[in-house]
Tab-separated table of C-alpha atoms in Angstrom:
chain	number	residue	atom	x	y	z
A	456	MET	CA	-44.745	17.591	141.899
A	457	LEU	CA	-43.685	14.269	143.381
A	458	ASP	CA	-41.516	11.810	141.507
A	459	PHE	CA	-43.702	8.894	142.455
A	460	ALA	CA	-46.624	10.475	140.612
A	461	ILE	CA	-44.681	10.197	137.377
A	462	PHE	CA	-44.612	6.445	137.786
A	463	ALA	CA	-48.378	6.052	138.211
A	464	VAL	CA	-48.788	3.060	135.957
A	465	THR	CA	-45.669	1.368	137.352
A	466	PHE	CA	-47.157	1.930	140.794
A	467	VAL	CA	-50.316	0.042	139.833
A	468	ILE	CA	-48.306	-2.876	138.506
A	469	ILE	CA	-46.185	-3.132	141.651
A	470	LEU	CA	-49.134	-2.503	143.986
A	471	VAL	CA	-51.562	-5.065	142.668
A	472	GLY	CA	-48.785	-7.537	142.013
A	473	ALA	CA	-47.453	-7.186	145.568
A	474	VAL	CA	-50.853	-7.650	147.164
A	475	LEU	CA	-51.663	-10.683	145.045
A	476	TYR	CA	-48.225	-12.143	145.691
A	477	LEU	CA	-48.465	-11.670	149.440
A	478	TYR	CA	-52.051	-12.866	149.572
A	479	PRO	CA	-52.572	-15.516	146.887
A	480	SER	CA	-56.249	-15.484	146.055
A	481	SER	CA	-58.544	-18.069	144.599
A	482	ARG	CA	-58.148	-18.520	140.875
A	483	ARG	CA	-61.847	-19.192	140.506
A	484	ALA	CA	-63.695	-16.659	138.409
A	485	SER	CA	-66.285	-14.934	140.551
A	486	GLY	CA	-69.016	-14.724	137.941
A	487	ILE	CA	-69.170	-10.972	138.477
A	488	PRO	CA	-69.670	-9.028	135.223
A	489	GLY	CA	-66.527	-7.461	133.866
A	490	LEU	CA	-63.700	-7.681	131.405
A	491	ASN	CA	-62.223	-10.858	130.059
A	492	PRO	CA	-58.413	-10.893	130.149
A	493	THR	CA	-56.924	-9.330	127.025
A	494	ASP	CA	-53.687	-11.224	127.583
A	495	VAL	CA	-53.236	-14.691	129.064
A	496	LYS	CA	-50.182	-13.641	131.081
A	497	ASP	CA	-50.993	-10.037	132.015
A	498	GLY	CA	-54.780	-10.094	132.206
A	499	ASN	CA	-56.097	-6.518	131.765
A	500	LEU	CA	-52.833	-4.792	132.600
A	501	GLN	CA	-52.523	-3.264	129.139
A	502	ASP	CA	-56.057	-1.866	129.440
A	503	ILE	CA	-54.989	-0.064	132.630
A	504	VAL	CA	-51.895	1.265	130.882
A	505	ASN	CA	-53.972	2.470	127.911
A	506	ARG	CA	-56.306	4.410	130.220
A	507	GLY	CA	-53.353	6.153	131.869
A	508	SER	CA	-54.166	5.296	135.491
A	509	LEU	CA	-56.008	2.751	137.573
A	510	HIS	CA	-58.611	5.378	138.491
A	511	GLU	CA	-59.441	6.197	134.861
A	512	PHE	CA	-59.577	2.485	134.108
A	513	LEU	CA	-62.062	1.953	136.950
A	514	VAL	CA	-64.209	4.865	135.753
A	515	SER	CA	-64.599	3.199	132.356
A	516	LEU	CA	-65.039	-0.253	133.920
A	517	HIS	CA	-67.951	0.794	136.135
A	518	LEU	CA	-69.518	2.904	133.405
A	519	ARG	CA	-69.691	-0.210	131.257
A	520	PHE	CA	-70.479	-2.958	133.770
A	521	GLY	CA	-72.177	-1.239	136.706
A	522	SER	CA	-71.313	-0.789	140.376
A	523	VAL	CA	-69.881	-4.295	140.886
A	524	ALA	CA	-67.358	-5.217	138.212
A	525	SER	CA	-64.340	-7.454	137.737
A	526	PHE	CA	-61.104	-7.489	135.783
A	527	TRP	CA	-57.968	-9.601	135.673
A	528	PHE	CA	-54.453	-9.046	136.897
A	529	GLY	CA	-52.415	-11.811	135.368
A	530	GLY	CA	-54.399	-14.992	135.897
A	531	ARG	CA	-56.241	-13.730	138.961
A	532	PRO	CA	-59.644	-12.029	139.167
A	533	VAL	CA	-59.972	-8.687	140.966
A	534	VAL	CA	-63.326	-7.258	142.058
A	535	SER	CA	-64.058	-3.512	142.065
A	536	LEU	CA	-66.900	-1.796	143.947
A	537	GLY	CA	-68.112	1.559	142.640
A	538	SER	CA	-71.124	2.703	144.695
A	539	VAL	CA	-71.919	3.567	148.302
A	540	LEU	CA	-74.474	0.745	148.630
A	541	GLN	CA	-72.062	-1.965	147.494
A	542	LEU	CA	-69.223	-0.578	149.623
A	543	GLN	CA	-71.502	-0.634	152.652
A	544	GLN	CA	-72.237	-4.313	152.092
A	545	HIS	CA	-68.537	-5.133	151.854
A	546	ILE	CA	-67.036	-2.861	154.540
A	547	ASN	CA	-69.151	-4.108	157.434
A	548	PRO	CA	-67.857	-7.725	157.494
A	549	ASN	CA	-64.301	-6.571	156.669
A	550	HIS	CA	-63.943	-3.635	159.059
A	551	SER	CA	-60.767	-4.935	160.708
A	552	THR	CA	-58.652	-4.428	157.576
A	553	ASP	CA	-57.242	-0.960	156.943
A	554	SER	CA	-57.579	-0.306	153.204
A	555	PHE	CA	-54.842	2.317	152.952
A	556	GLU	CA	-52.440	0.196	154.968
A	557	THR	CA	-53.184	-2.845	152.793
A	558	MET	CA	-52.049	-0.964	149.702
A	559	LEU	CA	-49.078	0.963	151.055
A	560	LYS	CA	-47.555	-1.758	153.209
A	561	SER	CA	-47.984	-4.317	150.446
A	562	LEU	CA	-46.192	-1.974	148.067
A	563	LEU	CA	-43.295	-1.558	150.503
A	564	GLY	CA	-43.209	-5.273	151.280
A	565	TYR	CA	-44.160	-4.817	154.945
A	566	GLN	CA	-46.453	-6.989	157.022
A	567	SER	CA	-49.355	-5.354	158.867
A	568	GLY	CA	-49.245	-7.281	162.113
A	569	THR	CA	-46.717	-8.245	164.766
A	570	GLY	CA	-46.463	-11.802	163.543
A	571	GLY	CA	-49.104	-13.314	165.811
A	572	GLY	CA	-52.311	-12.992	163.840
A	573	ALA	CA	-55.318	-10.676	163.748
A	574	THR	CA	-55.223	-9.713	167.442
A	575	GLU	CA	-51.626	-8.533	167.200
A	576	SER	CA	-52.461	-6.590	164.035
A	577	VAL	CA	-55.211	-4.732	165.882
A	578	ILE	CA	-52.879	-3.986	168.798
A	579	ARG	CA	-50.183	-2.668	166.458
A	580	LYS	CA	-52.699	-0.470	164.664
A	581	LYS	CA	-53.849	0.993	168.002
A	582	VAL	CA	-50.247	1.712	168.998
A	583	TYR	CA	-49.709	3.469	165.658
A	584	GLU	CA	-52.827	5.621	165.912
A	585	SER	CA	-52.213	6.446	169.573
A	586	ALA	CA	-48.651	7.516	168.737
A	587	ILE	CA	-49.913	9.939	166.086
A	588	ASN	CA	-52.523	11.419	168.434
A	589	HIS	CA	-49.936	11.788	171.215
A	590	THR	CA	-47.504	13.471	168.831
A	591	VAL	CA	-50.047	16.042	167.649
A	592	GLU	CA	-51.022	16.920	171.221
A	593	LYS	CA	-47.390	17.336	172.321
A	594	ASN	CA	-46.302	19.292	169.245
A	595	PHE	CA	-49.290	21.439	168.281
A	596	PRO	CA	-47.367	24.705	168.968
A	597	LEU	CA	-44.689	23.501	166.539
A	598	VAL	CA	-47.289	22.921	163.811
A	599	LEU	CA	-48.610	26.446	164.372
A	600	LYS	CA	-45.074	27.881	164.270
A	601	LEU	CA	-44.255	26.215	160.930
A	602	VAL	CA	-47.550	27.394	159.428
A	603	GLU	CA	-47.022	30.959	160.678
A	604	GLU	CA	-43.558	30.993	159.091
A	605	LEU	CA	-45.049	30.084	155.703
A	606	VAL	CA	-47.925	32.568	155.986
A	607	GLY	CA	-45.460	35.282	157.019
A	608	LYS	CA	-43.442	34.563	153.895
A	609	TRP	CA	-46.543	34.907	151.709
A	610	THR	CA	-47.648	38.076	153.518
A	611	SER	CA	-44.301	39.799	152.928
A	612	ALA	CA	-44.262	38.977	149.191
A	613	PRO	CA	-45.548	41.468	146.566
A	614	GLU	CA	-49.273	41.011	145.942
A	615	ALA	CA	-48.844	40.371	142.226
A	616	GLN	CA	-46.320	37.612	142.798
A	617	HIS	CA	-47.324	34.127	141.704
A	618	THR	CA	-47.206	31.653	144.592
A	619	PRO	CA	-46.344	27.996	143.808
A	620	LEU	CA	-48.656	25.899	145.960
A	621	CYS	CA	-47.053	22.519	145.330
A	622	ALA	CA	-43.512	23.560	146.195
A	623	HIS	CA	-44.461	25.549	149.298
A	624	LEU	CA	-47.016	23.144	150.725
A	625	LEU	CA	-44.974	20.022	150.112
A	626	GLY	CA	-42.173	21.808	151.969
A	627	LEU	CA	-44.540	22.621	154.844
A	628	ALA	CA	-45.829	19.045	154.999
A	629	MET	CA	-42.334	17.569	154.895
A	630	LYS	CA	-41.023	19.856	157.649
A	631	THR	CA	-44.070	19.200	159.821
A	632	VAL	CA	-44.092	15.423	159.419
A	633	THR	CA	-40.345	14.885	159.854
A	634	GLN	CA	-40.064	17.080	162.935
A	635	LEU	CA	-43.160	15.607	164.572
A	636	ALA	CA	-42.302	12.038	163.624
A	637	LEU	CA	-38.543	11.998	164.095
A	638	GLY	CA	-37.682	14.908	166.362
A	639	GLU	CA	-35.302	17.851	166.553
A	640	ARG	CA	-32.756	16.418	164.113
A	641	PHE	CA	-35.029	17.550	161.284
A	642	ARG	CA	-35.088	21.189	162.288
A	643	ASP	CA	-31.973	21.308	160.118
A	644	ASP	CA	-33.118	22.106	156.559
A	645	SER	CA	-30.312	19.991	155.098
A	646	GLU	CA	-31.701	16.924	156.894
A	647	VAL	CA	-35.181	17.663	155.542
A	648	LEU	CA	-33.865	18.129	152.006
A	649	SER	CA	-31.965	14.848	152.181
A	650	PHE	CA	-35.055	13.118	153.541
A	651	ARG	CA	-37.191	14.622	150.783
A	652	LYS	CA	-34.772	13.411	148.103
A	653	ASN	CA	-35.145	9.822	149.290
A	654	HIS	CA	-38.869	10.335	149.866
A	655	ASP	CA	-39.467	11.423	146.276
A	656	ALA	CA	-37.513	8.442	144.930
A	657	ILE	CA	-38.865	5.940	147.451
A	658	TRP	CA	-39.910	3.432	144.792
A	659	SER	CA	-36.222	2.969	143.987
A	660	GLU	CA	-34.697	0.063	145.917
A	661	ILE	CA	-31.625	2.186	146.739
A	662	ALA	CA	-33.711	5.082	148.062
A	663	LEU	CA	-35.834	2.723	150.138
A	664	SER	CA	-32.726	1.212	151.708
A	665	GLU	CA	-31.285	4.654	152.501
A	666	MET	CA	-34.575	5.824	154.003
A	667	GLN	CA	-34.818	2.724	156.175
A	668	SER	CA	-31.250	3.267	157.403
A	669	VAL	CA	-32.080	6.863	158.367
A	670	LEU	CA	-35.178	5.792	160.272
A	671	LEU	CA	-33.327	3.041	162.124
A	672	SER	CA	-30.563	5.461	163.137
A	673	VAL	CA	-33.115	8.008	164.356
A	674	ALA	CA	-34.849	5.338	166.443
A	675	LYS	CA	-31.544	4.353	168.084
A	676	GLU	CA	-30.689	7.989	168.834
A	677	ARG	CA	-34.095	8.705	170.343
A	678	LYS	CA	-34.029	5.516	172.428
A	679	ALA	CA	-30.733	6.565	173.989
A	680	GLN	CA	-32.023	10.084	174.700
A	681	ARG	CA	-35.270	8.765	176.248
A	682	LYS	CA	-37.310	11.681	174.934
A	683	GLN	CA	-41.099	11.442	174.641
A	684	THR	CA	-42.205	14.146	172.231
A	685	ALA	CA	-41.993	12.623	168.742
A	686	PHE	CA	-43.947	9.862	167.020
A	687	VAL	CA	-40.933	7.534	167.128
A	688	ASP	CA	-40.647	8.083	170.899
A	689	ALA	CA	-44.174	6.801	171.439
A	690	LEU	CA	-43.412	3.699	169.371
A	691	LEU	CA	-40.254	3.087	171.405
A	692	GLN	CA	-42.404	2.910	174.549
A	693	SER	CA	-44.344	-0.033	173.065
A	694	SER	CA	-43.402	-3.676	172.611
A	695	LEU	CA	-42.748	-3.296	168.878
A	696	THR	CA	-39.501	-4.607	167.444
A	697	GLU	CA	-36.872	-2.321	165.933
A	698	ARG	CA	-37.945	-3.403	162.462
A	699	GLN	CA	-41.624	-2.707	163.169
A	700	ILE	CA	-40.822	0.757	164.536
A	701	MET	CA	-38.876	1.521	161.373
A	702	GLU	CA	-41.774	0.304	159.203
A	703	ASP	CA	-44.362	2.386	161.043
A	704	CYS	CA	-42.133	5.464	160.832
A	705	MET	CA	-41.783	4.831	157.104
A	706	VAL	CA	-45.552	4.579	156.590
A	707	PHE	CA	-46.307	7.697	158.643
A	708	THR	CA	-43.629	9.894	157.088
A	709	LEU	CA	-44.432	8.715	153.570
A	710	ALA	CA	-48.226	8.773	153.752
A	711	GLY	CA	-48.396	11.720	156.150
A	712	SER	CA	-46.308	13.963	153.909
A	713	VAL	CA	-48.145	13.106	150.690
A	714	ILE	CA	-51.682	13.292	152.074
A	715	THR	CA	-51.022	16.469	154.082
A	716	ALA	CA	-49.382	18.249	151.147
A	717	ASN	CA	-52.111	17.371	148.679
A	718	LEU	CA	-54.995	18.141	151.040
A	719	CYS	CA	-53.501	21.609	151.619
A	720	ILE	CA	-52.794	22.167	147.909
A	721	TRP	CA	-56.298	21.250	146.815
A	722	ALA	CA	-57.960	23.191	149.657
A	723	LEU	CA	-56.141	26.423	148.763
A	724	HIS	CA	-56.756	25.864	145.058
A	725	PHE	CA	-60.507	25.455	145.554
A	726	LEU	CA	-60.682	28.377	147.969
A	727	SER	CA	-58.914	30.585	145.430
A	728	THR	CA	-61.687	29.835	142.923
A	729	SER	CA	-64.543	30.588	145.336
A	730	GLU	CA	-64.615	34.005	147.000
A	731	ASP	CA	-67.937	33.233	148.692
A	732	VAL	CA	-66.506	30.139	150.420
A	733	GLN	CA	-63.450	32.124	151.525
A	734	ASP	CA	-65.628	34.848	153.017
A	735	LYS	CA	-67.850	32.363	154.832
A	736	LEU	CA	-64.803	30.589	156.239
A	737	TYR	CA	-63.325	33.935	157.286
A	738	GLN	CA	-66.515	34.812	159.180
A	739	GLU	CA	-66.413	31.522	161.088
A	740	LEU	CA	-62.746	31.966	161.965
A	741	GLU	CA	-63.387	35.493	163.234
A	742	GLN	CA	-66.359	34.332	165.284
A	743	VAL	CA	-64.667	31.302	166.857
A	744	LEU	CA	-61.063	32.504	167.167
A	745	GLY	CA	-61.185	36.297	167.008
A	746	SER	CA	-57.601	37.532	166.946
A	747	ASP	CA	-56.260	34.532	168.896
A	748	PRO	CA	-54.178	31.811	167.230
A	749	ILE	CA	-55.895	28.494	166.765
A	750	SER	CA	-55.582	25.895	169.507
A	751	LEU	CA	-56.207	22.159	169.415
A	752	ASP	CA	-59.344	22.411	171.540
A	753	LYS	CA	-60.875	24.996	169.167
A	754	ILE	CA	-60.646	22.820	166.041
A	755	PRO	CA	-63.937	20.927	166.676
A	756	GLU	CA	-65.767	24.281	166.774
A	757	LEU	CA	-64.682	25.114	163.201
A	758	ARG	CA	-67.507	23.220	161.564
A	759	TYR	CA	-67.492	25.080	158.264
A	760	CYS	CA	-63.734	24.623	158.000
A	761	GLN	CA	-64.350	20.883	158.399
A	762	GLN	CA	-66.931	21.076	155.603
A	763	VAL	CA	-64.416	22.844	153.358
A	764	LEU	CA	-61.859	20.098	153.946
A	765	ASN	CA	-64.446	17.349	153.459
A	766	GLU	CA	-65.502	18.874	150.168
A	767	THR	CA	-61.869	19.236	149.160
A	768	VAL	CA	-61.316	15.518	149.716
A	769	ARG	CA	-64.470	14.694	147.760
A	770	THR	CA	-64.016	17.068	144.819
A	771	ALA	CA	-60.304	16.327	144.391
A	772	LYS	CA	-60.850	12.582	144.910
A	773	LEU	CA	-57.929	12.831	147.318
A	774	THR	CA	-57.587	9.056	147.717
A	775	PRO	CA	-59.278	7.689	144.572
A	776	VAL	CA	-58.409	4.026	145.084
A	777	ALA	CA	-58.205	1.766	148.117
A	778	ALA	CA	-58.140	-1.996	148.556
A	779	ARG	CA	-59.119	-4.627	151.052
A	780	LEU	CA	-58.568	-8.339	151.145
A	781	GLN	CA	-61.657	-10.556	151.317
A	782	GLU	CA	-60.947	-12.212	154.675
A	783	VAL	CA	-63.748	-14.746	154.376
A	784	GLU	CA	-66.019	-15.653	151.496
A	785	GLY	CA	-68.482	-12.786	151.136
A	786	LYS	CA	-71.398	-11.563	149.107
A	787	VAL	CA	-72.238	-8.215	147.493
A	788	ASP	CA	-75.715	-8.083	146.025
A	789	GLN	CA	-76.110	-11.512	144.413
A	790	HIS	CA	-72.394	-11.883	143.733
A	791	VAL	CA	-70.159	-14.206	145.765
A	792	ILE	CA	-66.602	-12.960	146.409
A	793	PRO	CA	-64.225	-15.844	147.178
A	794	LYS	CA	-61.975	-15.758	150.223
A	795	GLU	CA	-58.633	-13.932	149.752
A	796	THR	CA	-59.810	-12.069	146.670
A	797	LEU	CA	-58.423	-8.548	146.285
A	798	VAL	CA	-61.340	-6.104	146.357
A	799	ILE	CA	-60.705	-2.627	144.937
A	800	TYR	CA	-62.668	0.305	146.344
A	801	ALA	CA	-63.163	2.673	143.406
A	802	LEU	CA	-63.483	5.694	145.708
A	803	GLY	CA	-62.824	8.163	142.900
A	804	VAL	CA	-65.836	6.764	141.073
A	805	VAL	CA	-68.023	6.839	144.192
A	806	LEU	CA	-67.024	10.378	145.201
A	807	GLN	CA	-68.417	11.781	141.948
A	808	ASP	CA	-71.447	9.525	141.590
A	809	SER	CA	-74.470	11.690	140.794
A	810	ASP	CA	-76.759	9.202	142.589
A	811	THR	CA	-74.987	10.027	145.859
A	812	TRP	CA	-73.881	13.646	145.395
A	813	SER	CA	-75.910	16.405	143.741
A	814	THR	CA	-73.876	18.385	141.172
A	815	PRO	CA	-70.884	16.139	141.943
A	816	TYR	CA	-68.291	18.172	140.023
A	817	ARG	CA	-69.077	21.401	141.863
A	818	PHE	CA	-67.046	22.505	144.896
A	819	ASP	CA	-69.795	23.118	147.457
A	820	PRO	CA	-68.942	22.757	151.182
A	821	ASP	CA	-72.576	23.523	152.075
A	822	ARG	CA	-73.581	20.042	150.909
A	823	PHE	CA	-72.104	18.688	154.154
A	824	GLU	CA	-74.811	20.379	156.165
A	825	GLU	CA	-77.016	17.422	155.156
A	826	GLU	CA	-76.916	14.400	157.446
A	827	SER	CA	-77.215	11.937	154.539
A	828	VAL	CA	-74.127	13.422	152.876
A	829	ARG	CA	-72.103	13.207	156.084
A	830	LYS	CA	-73.135	9.570	156.535
A	831	SER	CA	-72.082	8.655	152.997
A	832	PHE	CA	-68.742	10.385	153.489
A	833	CYS	CA	-68.189	8.611	156.797
A	834	LEU	CA	-69.044	5.260	155.233
A	835	LEU	CA	-66.301	5.739	152.656
A	836	GLY	CA	-63.736	6.073	155.443
A	837	PHE	CA	-63.080	9.820	155.159
A	838	SER	CA	-64.499	10.752	158.548
A	839	GLY	CA	-65.420	9.049	161.795
A	840	ASN	CA	-63.718	6.042	163.382
A	841	GLN	CA	-62.713	4.478	160.061
A	842	THR	CA	-60.640	7.483	158.942
A	843	CYS	CA	-57.007	6.586	158.336
A	844	PRO	CA	-54.775	8.273	160.956
A	845	GLU	CA	-52.666	9.951	158.262
A	846	LEU	CA	-55.757	11.738	156.933
A	847	ARG	CA	-56.762	12.844	160.438
A	848	PHE	CA	-53.262	14.243	160.860
A	849	ALA	CA	-53.557	16.034	157.512
A	850	TYR	CA	-56.900	17.567	158.579
A	851	THR	CA	-55.227	19.015	161.671
A	852	VAL	CA	-52.368	20.597	159.715
A	853	ALA	CA	-54.747	21.872	157.015
A	854	THR	CA	-57.058	23.413	159.640
A	855	VAL	CA	-54.111	25.259	161.204
A	856	LEU	CA	-53.082	26.466	157.743
A	857	LEU	CA	-56.555	27.706	156.745
A	858	SER	CA	-57.238	29.351	160.110
A	859	THR	CA	-53.939	31.260	159.928
A	860	LEU	CA	-53.908	32.083	156.224
A	861	VAL	CA	-57.525	33.058	155.532
A	862	ARG	CA	-57.628	35.589	158.381
A	863	GLN	CA	-54.672	37.468	156.855
A	864	LEU	CA	-54.826	36.916	153.108
A	865	LYS	CA	-57.292	36.492	150.267
A	866	LEU	CA	-56.503	33.865	147.648
A	867	HIS	CA	-56.948	34.403	143.927
A	868	PRO	CA	-56.630	31.929	141.055
A	869	LEU	CA	-54.135	32.414	138.273
A	870	LYS	CA	-56.146	33.090	135.139
A	871	GLY	CA	-55.798	30.601	132.324
A	872	GLN	CA	-54.306	27.880	134.517
A	873	VAL	CA	-55.549	24.359	133.770
A	874	MET	CA	-55.395	21.819	136.568
A	875	GLU	CA	-54.336	18.396	135.334
A	876	VAL	CA	-54.434	15.566	137.820
A	877	ARG	CA	-52.593	12.340	138.423
A	878	SER	CA	-54.533	10.037	140.679
A	879	GLU	CA	-53.469	6.676	142.018
A	880	LEU	CA	-52.940	6.264	145.739
A	881	VAL	CA	-53.301	10.022	146.287
A	882	SER	CA	-54.664	12.659	143.899
A	883	THR	CA	-51.888	15.124	143.037
A	884	PRO	CA	-51.587	17.964	140.503
A	885	LYS	CA	-49.615	16.938	137.425
A	886	GLU	CA	-47.872	20.302	137.207
A	887	GLU	CA	-47.112	23.134	139.591
A	888	THR	CA	-50.234	24.982	140.760
A	889	TRP	CA	-50.132	28.767	141.130
A	890	ILE	CA	-52.236	31.361	142.949
A	891	THR	CA	-51.827	35.012	143.918
A	892	VAL	CA	-52.612	36.504	147.311
A	893	SER	CA	-53.676	39.910	148.590
A	894	ARG	CA	-53.756	41.219	152.135
A	895	ARG	CA	-57.133	41.095	153.805
A	896	LYS	CA	-58.351	44.480	154.969
A	897	GLN	CA	-58.479	44.576	158.734
A	898	LYS	CA	-61.629	45.900	160.384
């Protein structure tokens, strides 16, 4: 689906290497149970390669050594946490570090702050999140318009036609994110296609340079026009430098597109396999919205829709791995974690831990009716104040999609299709995913 998914193992090498390079950690072994390095130079890198992905490697690591385990990247120890209890102990004293930002910005070679320390980093993060919220509020009708265009296309197609989820929903995500982030220039499909080409090849140094040039040119254009509708416009109103504005636009367009596309893909896939969930969601949409289009103020009332999206994130392990830097020497259980150690959050392991979730491999939105389940989910950073802004944005787009689509169409799985998954920074289908749709009978 996305070119970067093909380079999953390369991604792990660059990611962990970049973080450890930017934040040199203590070389002291932590004493935490785990693997000895299989190679003096590379540590356990070959073990990760042999497993096929960092997520699969962490599954086997925690199965063998328990919820707190260690491995080696080169000559440096890395600690991985694989249960809700251990994550709770570590998150609380390290709440100021954004785990998704640590990974993505380190990969791109960007710095998180404004150059003046922790306070400036917090200010920049608030500017970033406020800009996203402002953009959604200003452009909600545009999101609805783009979704209605896609649903109209599906509605007019023959009922037996196979619908490619990945292609269509990545297109929707890319159009939505570029137009909301960068403005009217990206209403032109040729601009979106060019942007997508660089986006898919972003791990190439050439593509990264071209993408950065595009973002810088957009920022200069918007500054001259003095408009205040897009994400970049909100950043231009702040005290950020030109370089910082470009970096934040890069992170939002990159992460926003990928997370939004995959949340929508997985949600429609799971709905297509569960007629009961579709019907229950349809009943809520009819009760809350009737025949009216969804509005921003109605989204909080769609509680079952929120449960569907929560369960989609959990079942698909949408973001299976995150990382935080140990800011000060810390302790998890009886284990001491030295300052500046890279700590991996094995979220994919935690999200399917049978001690936390009953029948963890079953898609069951009703589980989120329980307060304990909602608290565990919130603790992992998938809801509440700790949710990354890109995921909150994706929830908004996905809610608009479900509220528009499910009231008009019923989704059906393609028989015999096997879903294979690549999971590193974001869980994505390995191959194209197909469904069929039929028109919902109107009452």
